Coordinates of C-alpha atoms in Angstrom, one line a residue:
Chain C
X28 CA 129.3 203.9 3.5
X29 CA 129.0 202.1 0.7
X30 CA 124.7 202.7 0.9
X31 CA 123.9 201.1 -2.3
X32 CA 126.1 199.7 -5.2
X33 CA 124.9 199.2 -8.9
X34 CA 127.3 196.9 -10.6
X35 CA 128.6 198.3 -14.0
X36 CA 128.7 201.2 -13.9
X37 CA 128.0 200.6 -18.3
X38 CA 126.8 197.5 -20.7
X39 CA 126.5 196.9 -24.4
X40 CA 124.6 194.3 -25.0
X41 CA 123.9 192.8 -29.0
X42 CA 120.2 191.9 -29.8
X43 CA 119.1 188.3 -27.6
X44 CA 122.1 188.3 -25.2
X45 CA 122.1 187.7 -21.1
X46 CA 123.0 189.9 -18.4
X47 CA 122.9 189.8 -14.5
X48 CA 123.0 193.7 -13.1
X49 CA 124.2 193.5 -9.8
X50 CA 122.9 195.1 -6.6
X51 CA 124.1 195.4 -3.2
X52 CA 122.9 197.7 0.0
X53 CA 125.2 197.6 3.2
X54 CA 121.9 199.6 4.9
X55 CA 120.7 196.0 6.5
X56 CA 116.9 197.2 5.1
X57 CA 114.5 194.7 3.9
X58 CA 112.9 196.6 0.9
X59 CA 114.4 197.5 -2.2
X60 CA 112.9 198.2 -6.2
X61 CA 114.2 198.3 -9.4
X62 CA 113.2 201.2 -11.6
X63 CA 114.4 202.1 -15.6
X64 CA 114.4 205.7 -16.4
X65 CA 114.0 206.5 -19.5
X66 CA 114.8 209.9 -21.1
X67 CA 111.9 212.5 -20.2
X68 CA 110.3 209.5 -19.0
X69 CA 110.9 209.3 -14.6
X70 CA 111.8 206.3 -12.8
X71 CA 109.4 203.2 -13.9
X72 CA 108.9 200.8 -11.3
X73 CA 110.5 197.1 -12.8
X74 CA 110.2 194.8 -9.6
X75 CA 110.6 195.3 -5.9
X76 CA 111.3 192.8 -2.7
X77 CA 110.3 193.5 0.4
X78 CA 112.6 190.7 2.2
X79 CA 115.1 187.9 1.3
X80 CA 113.2 185.0 -0.9
X81 CA 110.2 187.8 -1.6
X82 CA 109.9 189.9 -4.6
X83 CA 106.7 191.1 -7.2
X84 CA 106.5 193.0 -10.0
X85 CA 106.1 196.9 -10.2
X86 CA 105.1 198.8 -13.0
X87 CA 107.0 197.2 -16.7
X88 CA 107.8 194.5 -15.9
X89 CA 108.6 192.5 -19.6
X90 CA 111.6 190.6 -19.8
X91 CA 113.1 190.9 -16.3
X92 CA 113.4 188.5 -13.8
X93 CA 114.8 189.3 -10.0
X94 CA 115.1 187.5 -7.3
X95 CA 116.6 188.0 -3.9
X96 CA 118.4 184.9 -1.5
X97 CA 119.8 187.7 0.8
X98 CA 119.2 191.3 2.8
X99 CA 121.9 192.7 0.9
X100 CA 121.4 191.7 -3.0
X101 CA 118.5 192.0 -5.1
X102 CA 120.2 191.2 -8.4
X103 CA 118.2 192.0 -12.2
X104 CA 118.4 189.8 -15.0
X105 CA 117.8 190.2 -18.6
X106 CA 117.1 187.0 -20.2
X107 CA 117.5 188.0 -23.9
X108 CA 118.1 191.8 -25.0
X109 CA 116.1 194.2 -26.5
X110 CA 116.5 197.2 -28.0
X111 CA 113.3 198.9 -26.0
X112 CA 116.2 197.6 -22.7
X113 CA 118.2 200.2 -23.5
X114 CA 118.6 202.5 -20.3
X115 CA 118.9 203.7 -17.2
X116 CA 118.7 201.0 -14.0
X117 CA 118.7 201.7 -11.2
X118 CA 118.4 200.0 -7.8
X119 CA 117.1 201.0 -4.7
X120 CA 116.7 200.1 -0.7
X121 CA 114.5 201.3 2.4
X122 CA 114.5 202.5 6.1
X123 CA 114.3 199.5 7.8
X124 CA 110.4 198.2 7.8
X125 CA 109.1 199.8 5.3
X126 CA 106.0 201.8 5.4
X127 CA 104.5 204.9 2.5
X128 CA 107.2 207.3 4.2
X129 CA 110.2 205.5 3.8
X130 CA 113.4 206.8 2.9
X131 CA 114.7 205.2 -1.0
X132 CA 118.7 205.1 -1.2
X133 CA 119.7 204.8 -4.9
X134 CA 122.9 203.5 -6.2
X135 CA 124.2 205.9 -8.9
X136 CA 122.6 203.9 -11.8
X137 CA 124.3 201.3 -14.8
X138 CA 123.6 202.6 -17.9
X139 CA 122.6 199.5 -21.2
X140 CA 122.2 200.5 -24.4
X141 CA 121.3 197.1 -26.3
X142 CA 122.2 196.8 -29.8
Chain O
X14 CA 97.1 204.6 -7.5
X15 CA 98.6 208.0 -7.1
X16 CA 100.3 210.4 -10.7
X17 CA 102.5 213.1 -11.0
X18 CA 102.8 215.9 -13.0
X19 CA 105.8 218.2 -13.0
X20 CA 104.4 221.4 -14.5
X21 CA 107.9 222.2 -16.4
X22 CA 110.0 220.6 -18.1
X23 CA 112.9 222.7 -18.5
X24 CA 113.2 225.7 -16.1
X25 CA 116.6 228.1 -17.1
X26 CA 117.5 230.9 -14.3
X27 CA 120.2 233.6 -13.5
X28 CA 122.8 232.5 -10.5
X29 CA 120.9 234.0 -6.8
X30 CA 118.2 233.9 -9.1
X31 CA 114.6 232.9 -6.4
X32 CA 113.3 229.5 -8.3
X33 CA 110.0 227.0 -7.5
X34 CA 109.9 223.8 -9.6
X35 CA 106.0 222.9 -9.8
X36 CA 104.8 218.9 -8.9
X37 CA 101.2 218.2 -9.3
X38 CA 99.8 215.2 -7.5
X39 CA 96.8 213.1 -7.4
X40 CA 95.2 210.4 -5.5
X41 CA 92.3 209.0 -3.3
X42 CA 93.7 209.3 0.1
X43 CA 96.8 210.3 2.3
X44 CA 100.3 210.7 0.5
X45 CA 103.9 211.0 1.7
X46 CA 105.9 213.7 -0.7
X47 CA 109.2 213.8 -2.0
X48 CA 111.7 215.4 -4.2
X49 CA 114.8 214.5 -5.0
X50 CA 117.2 215.5 -7.1
X51 CA 120.4 213.9 -9.7
X52 CA 123.4 215.1 -10.6
X53 CA 124.8 214.4 -14.1
X54 CA 125.8 211.2 -13.9
X55 CA 125.6 209.7 -10.6
X56 CA 122.2 208.3 -9.0
X57 CA 118.9 209.9 -6.9
X58 CA 119.4 211.9 -3.1
X59 CA 116.9 213.1 -2.2
X60 CA 116.4 216.6 -0.9
X61 CA 113.1 216.6 0.8
X62 CA 109.8 214.8 1.9
X63 CA 106.2 215.6 2.9
X64 CA 104.8 212.5 5.9
X65 CA 102.8 214.7 8.0
X66 CA 102.3 217.6 10.1
X67 CA 103.4 220.8 9.6
X68 CA 103.6 222.0 5.3
X69 CA 106.3 223.7 4.9
X70 CA 109.7 220.8 4.9
X71 CA 113.2 222.2 4.3
X72 CA 116.3 219.8 3.0
X73 CA 119.4 220.7 1.7
X74 CA 121.0 222.8 0.7
X75 CA 119.0 225.7 0.5
X76 CA 115.7 224.3 -1.0
X77 CA 112.2 224.1 0.4
X78 CA 108.0 222.7 -0.6
X79 CA 104.8 223.7 0.8
X80 CA 102.2 221.0 1.4
X81 CA 98.8 222.3 0.0
X82 CA 96.6 219.8 -0.2
X83 CA 93.2 221.8 -1.2
X84 CA 95.0 222.0 -4.6
X85 CA 97.4 218.8 -4.6
X86 CA 100.2 220.6 -5.2
X87 CA 103.8 220.5 -4.0
X88 CA 106.3 223.0 -5.3
X89 CA 110.1 222.9 -4.5
X90 CA 111.6 226.7 -3.9
X91 CA 114.7 228.2 -3.8
X92 CA 115.2 232.0 -3.0
X93 CA 118.5 232.5 -4.8
X94 CA 120.9 229.1 -6.8
X95 CA 124.1 228.3 -7.0
X96 CA 125.1 227.1 -10.9
X97 CA 125.6 224.0 -8.2
X98 CA 122.1 223.5 -8.5
X99 CA 121.7 222.5 -12.3
X100 CA 119.8 219.3 -12.1
X101 CA 117.9 217.4 -13.0
X102 CA 114.6 217.5 -10.4
X103 CA 112.1 214.4 -9.3
X104 CA 109.0 214.8 -7.6
X105 CA 107.6 211.5 -6.4
X106 CA 104.6 210.2 -4.0
X107 CA 103.5 206.8 -2.0
X108 CA 100.9 205.8 0.1
X109 CA 99.5 203.5 1.1
X110 CA 98.3 200.8 -2.2
X111 CA 101.8 202.0 -3.9
X112 CA 103.8 197.6 -4.4
X113 CA 106.1 198.0 -1.8
X114 CA 105.9 201.3 -0.7
X115 CA 107.3 202.1 -4.0
X116 CA 107.3 205.5 -4.9
X117 CA 106.0 207.0 -8.6
X118 CA 108.0 209.9 -10.0
X119 CA 107.1 213.0 -11.8
X120 CA 109.6 212.2 -16.3
X121 CA 111.1 215.4 -14.0
X122 CA 112.6 219.2 -14.7
X123 CA 115.8 220.0 -15.8
X124 CA 116.9 223.3 -13.6
X125 CA 119.6 225.3 -15.7
X126 CA 121.4 227.8 -14.1
X127 CA 123.6 230.4 -15.9
X128 CA 125.8 233.2 -15.2

């Protein structure tokens, strides 16, 4: 079972470059999320999606964009990379039907450095 | 919205000793509570959850947690730890007010088990 797959695992960007972090899940989950994890700060929600074609901002959306054209894929786009976006990015998906008690399944993460 | 406080950033413990990782939360409504574990360079894995019912919940790897509504706490315990329990532990909360039922995470507690 693949679960939630994120690519790439590591990336170094120069300031001002753009890139897309890929996330795909094979569990037919409606809900998908992007979080960023900074040292000593826990995880912060960037964007989320409750189904194909529906996305919304989380707590820290500035500098990022998302799209959800299929149930399986939820890519995160960085348009103009800045050093403040150096972080570990996690994609997650949750059990069908959503609800506050839903369990989220996480990918292995993408480590991004912006220099 | 809720907040989550993990009272200890680091907890060193000897192998086979008991451990308690503390978590307090604030919320004005009924909450759902989770503990996730993150092993080095990996994604997050669910340890256990409290949705409703019995306040003592058991999870994987011998961990358990107790929901205490009056003290707004959800402390994680294990009677005897192993070296392999060395990891980062995150307490998380969700309720019906969260964006897309996203999780609100604490800052994490680093558990270091030594021989």
